[in-house]
PDB file of C-alpha atoms in Angstrom:
ATOM      1  CA  MET A   1      86.294 122.817 109.815  1.00 69.00           C
ATOM      2  CA  ILE A   2      87.663 125.273 112.380  1.00 75.00           C
ATOM      3  CA  TYR A   3      90.730 124.398 114.437  1.00 69.00           C
ATOM      4  CA  LYS A   4      91.668 126.045 117.685  1.00 72.00           C
ATOM      5  CA  ILE A   5      95.444 126.254 117.998  1.00 69.00           C
ATOM      6  CA  LYS A   6      97.421 127.311 121.042  1.00 68.00           C
ATOM      7  CA  THR A   7     101.154 127.762 121.239  1.00 70.00           C
ATOM      8  CA  LEU A   8     102.774 126.302 124.301  1.00 65.00           C
ATOM      9  CA  PHE A   9     106.326 127.134 125.368  1.00 70.00           C
ATOM     10  CA  MET A  10     107.940 124.729 127.802  1.00 62.00           C
ATOM     11  CA  LYS A  11     111.188 124.558 129.698  1.00 70.00           C
ATOM     12  CA  PRO A  12     113.073 121.241 129.823  1.00 78.00           C
ATOM     13  CA  SER A  13     111.498 119.874 132.981  1.00 87.00           C
ATOM     14  CA  GLY A  14     110.472 116.355 133.954  1.00 90.00           C
ATOM     15  CA  LYS A  15     107.451 117.762 135.774  1.00 90.00           C
ATOM     16  CA  GLN A  16     106.266 119.654 132.674  1.00 84.00           C
ATOM     17  CA  LEU A  17     106.905 116.656 130.387  1.00 85.00           C
ATOM     18  CA  LYS A  18     104.791 114.516 132.738  1.00 92.00           C
ATOM     19  CA  ALA A  19     102.002 117.124 132.579  1.00 90.00           C
ATOM     20  CA  ILE A  20     102.092 117.062 128.759  1.00 87.00           C
ATOM     21  CA  ALA A  21     102.067 113.249 128.730  1.00 91.00           C
ATOM     22  CA  ASP A  22      99.029 113.268 131.038  1.00 95.00           C
ATOM     23  CA  LEU A  23      97.187 115.699 128.724  1.00 94.00           C
ATOM     24  CA  ILE A  24      97.966 113.545 125.680  1.00 92.00           C
ATOM     25  CA  GLU A  25      96.845 110.358 127.447  1.00 95.00           C
ATOM     26  CA  ALA A  26      93.617 112.073 128.554  1.00 97.00           C
ATOM     27  CA  GLY A  27      92.943 113.078 124.950  1.00 94.00           C
ATOM     28  CA  LYS A  28      92.952 116.791 125.798  1.00 94.00           C
ATOM     29  CA  ILE A  29      95.723 117.550 123.323  1.00 89.00           C
ATOM     30  CA  LYS A  30      96.769 115.642 120.230  1.00 89.00           C
ATOM     31  CA  PRO A  31     100.216 116.125 118.748  1.00 87.00           C
ATOM     32  CA  ILE A  32     100.227 116.357 114.965  1.00 91.00           C
ATOM     33  CA  ILE A  33     102.778 113.947 113.540  1.00 93.00           C
ATOM     34  CA  ASP A  34     103.829 114.702 109.976  1.00 95.00           C
ATOM     35  CA  LYS A  35     106.313 111.944 109.270  1.00 96.00           C
ATOM     36  CA  ALA A  36     108.364 109.261 111.044  1.00 96.00           C
ATOM     37  CA  PHE A  37     111.866 108.203 110.049  1.00 97.00           C
ATOM     38  CA  SER A  38     114.037 105.300 111.201  1.00 96.00           C
ATOM     39  CA  PHE A  39     117.286 106.154 112.951  1.00 95.00           C
ATOM     40  CA  ASP A  40     119.142 105.018 109.837  1.00 95.00           C
ATOM     41  CA  ASP A  41     117.336 107.772 107.898  1.00 96.00           C
ATOM     42  CA  ALA A  42     118.232 110.559 110.346  1.00 95.00           C
ATOM     43  CA  GLN A  43     119.863 112.584 107.557  1.00 95.00           C
ATOM     44  CA  LYS A  44     116.665 112.387 105.481  1.00 96.00           C
ATOM     45  CA  ALA A  45     114.689 113.509 108.539  1.00 95.00           C
ATOM     46  CA  MET A  46     116.956 116.545 108.949  1.00 93.00           C
ATOM     47  CA  GLU A  47     116.651 117.419 105.268  1.00 95.00           C
ATOM     48  CA  TYR A  48     112.863 117.125 105.494  1.00 95.00           C
ATOM     49  CA  ALA A  49     112.789 119.346 108.588  1.00 93.00           C
ATOM     50  CA  GLU A  50     114.944 121.968 106.865  1.00 93.00           C
ATOM     51  CA  SER A  51     112.741 121.898 103.752  1.00 94.00           C
ATOM     52  CA  GLY A  52     109.929 123.709 105.555  1.00 89.00           C
ATOM     53  CA  ARG A  53     107.305 121.266 104.207  1.00 90.00           C
ATOM     54  CA  ALA A  54     106.477 119.602 107.528  1.00 91.00           C
ATOM     55  CA  LYS A  55     102.937 120.194 108.775  1.00 91.00           C
ATOM     56  CA  GLY A  56     103.564 118.679 112.205  1.00 91.00           C
ATOM     57  CA  LYS A  57     106.202 116.940 114.274  1.00 92.00           C
ATOM     58  CA  ILE A  58     108.908 114.847 112.656  1.00 93.00           C
ATOM     59  CA  ILE A  59     109.636 111.652 114.552  1.00 94.00           C
ATOM     60  CA  LEU A  60     112.956 109.828 114.625  1.00 94.00           C
ATOM     61  CA  LYS A  61     112.467 106.180 115.663  1.00 95.00           C
ATOM     62  CA  ILE A  62     115.323 104.911 117.816  1.00 91.00           C
ATOM     63  CA  LYS A  63     114.188 101.266 118.070  1.00 82.00           C
TER      64      LYS A  63
END
């Protein structure tokens, strides 16, 4: 299987975040989520991020 990967650099902007959300909702881009942690496990999430093993985004659940 061949994957096409593009790197996208964004500035903190509500307009740009809305554009990304629209692309995700339209199915044009799909974020790769590696692992999700509860807020109580924030330290474990940081340790996992620093380990270099993540193959995608690390999510911290607030609720």
